[in-house]
Short mmCIF file of C-alpha atoms in Angstrom, two decimals:
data_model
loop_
_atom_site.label_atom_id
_atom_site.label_comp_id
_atom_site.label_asym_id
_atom_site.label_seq_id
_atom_site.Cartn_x
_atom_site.Cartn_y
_atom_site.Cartn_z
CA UNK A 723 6.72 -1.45 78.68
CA UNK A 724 5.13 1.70 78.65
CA UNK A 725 2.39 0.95 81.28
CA UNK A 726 4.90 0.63 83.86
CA UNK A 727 6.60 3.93 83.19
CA UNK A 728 5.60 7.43 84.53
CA UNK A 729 5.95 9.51 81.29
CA UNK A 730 6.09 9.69 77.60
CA UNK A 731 9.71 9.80 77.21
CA UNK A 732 11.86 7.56 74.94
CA UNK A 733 12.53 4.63 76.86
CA UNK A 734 15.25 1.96 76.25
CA UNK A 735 17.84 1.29 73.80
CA UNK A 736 16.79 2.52 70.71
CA UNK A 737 19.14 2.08 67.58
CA UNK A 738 19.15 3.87 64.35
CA UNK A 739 19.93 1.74 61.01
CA UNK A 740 21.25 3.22 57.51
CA UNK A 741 21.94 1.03 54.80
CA UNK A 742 24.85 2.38 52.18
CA UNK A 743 24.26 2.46 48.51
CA UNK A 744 26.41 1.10 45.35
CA UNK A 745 29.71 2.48 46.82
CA UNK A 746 29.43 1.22 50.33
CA UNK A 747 31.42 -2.07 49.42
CA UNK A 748 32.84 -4.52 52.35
CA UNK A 749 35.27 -7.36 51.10
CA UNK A 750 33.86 -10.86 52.74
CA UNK A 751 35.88 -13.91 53.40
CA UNK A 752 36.92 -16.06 50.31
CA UNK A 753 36.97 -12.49 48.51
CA UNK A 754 33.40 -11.74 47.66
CA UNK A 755 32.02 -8.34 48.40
CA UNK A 756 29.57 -7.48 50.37
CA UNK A 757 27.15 -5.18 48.00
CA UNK A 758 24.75 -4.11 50.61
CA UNK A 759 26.26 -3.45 54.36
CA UNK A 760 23.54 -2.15 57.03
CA UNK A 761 24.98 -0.30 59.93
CA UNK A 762 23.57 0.46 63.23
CA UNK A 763 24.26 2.09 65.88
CA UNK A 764 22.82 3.04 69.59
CA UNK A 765 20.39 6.79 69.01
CA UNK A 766 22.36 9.24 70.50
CA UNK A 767 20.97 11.37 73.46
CA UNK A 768 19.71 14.35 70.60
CA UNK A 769 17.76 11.44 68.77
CA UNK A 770 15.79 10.75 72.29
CA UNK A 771 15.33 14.30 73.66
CA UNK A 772 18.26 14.64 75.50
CA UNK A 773 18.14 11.79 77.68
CA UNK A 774 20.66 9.65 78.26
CA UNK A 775 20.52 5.66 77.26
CA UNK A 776 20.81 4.29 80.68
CA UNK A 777 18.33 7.16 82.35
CA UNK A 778 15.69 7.62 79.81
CA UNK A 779 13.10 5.06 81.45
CA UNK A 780 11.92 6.39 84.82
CA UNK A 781 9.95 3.45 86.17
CA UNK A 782 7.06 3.79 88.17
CA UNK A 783 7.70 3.32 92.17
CA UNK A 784 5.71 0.19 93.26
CA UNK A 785 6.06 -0.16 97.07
CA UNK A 786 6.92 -4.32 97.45
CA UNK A 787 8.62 -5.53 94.58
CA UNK A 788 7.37 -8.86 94.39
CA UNK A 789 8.08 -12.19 92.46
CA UNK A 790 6.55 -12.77 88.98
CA UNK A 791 3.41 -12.45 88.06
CA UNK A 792 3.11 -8.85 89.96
CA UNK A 793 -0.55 -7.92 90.12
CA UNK A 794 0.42 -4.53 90.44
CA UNK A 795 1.68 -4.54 86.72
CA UNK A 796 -0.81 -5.35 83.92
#
């Protein structure tokens, strides 16, 4: 993906995982709990230098777009 942008920014939708310890308990059907829950979430616009999620790929202008393969994209 990164050949086909212009920069080094963050690009696309990034997500940030944290896993709870002992105390992070989530009640499962039939009763049984859950002893290790992972959430994740989207990064926030801090985590990728400000930019927003929907902005922070700036794709390279390529004059024709043109129907798969593209020789002008490796």
């Amino acid at each position: 993906m990164r050949n086909v942008t212009e920069d080094e920014e963050p690009c696309g939708k990034c997500s940030y995982q944290q896993s709870c310890g002992r105390k992070c308990h989530r009640r499962g059907t039939g009763g049984k709990v859950n002893q290790f829950f992972v959430a994740e979430r989207l990064c926030s616009a801090r985590q990728i230098r400000g930019n927003e999620q929907d902005t922070a790929c700036v794709a390279q202008d390529i004059n024709n777009c043109a129907i798969w393969p593209n020789p002008d994209i490796p």
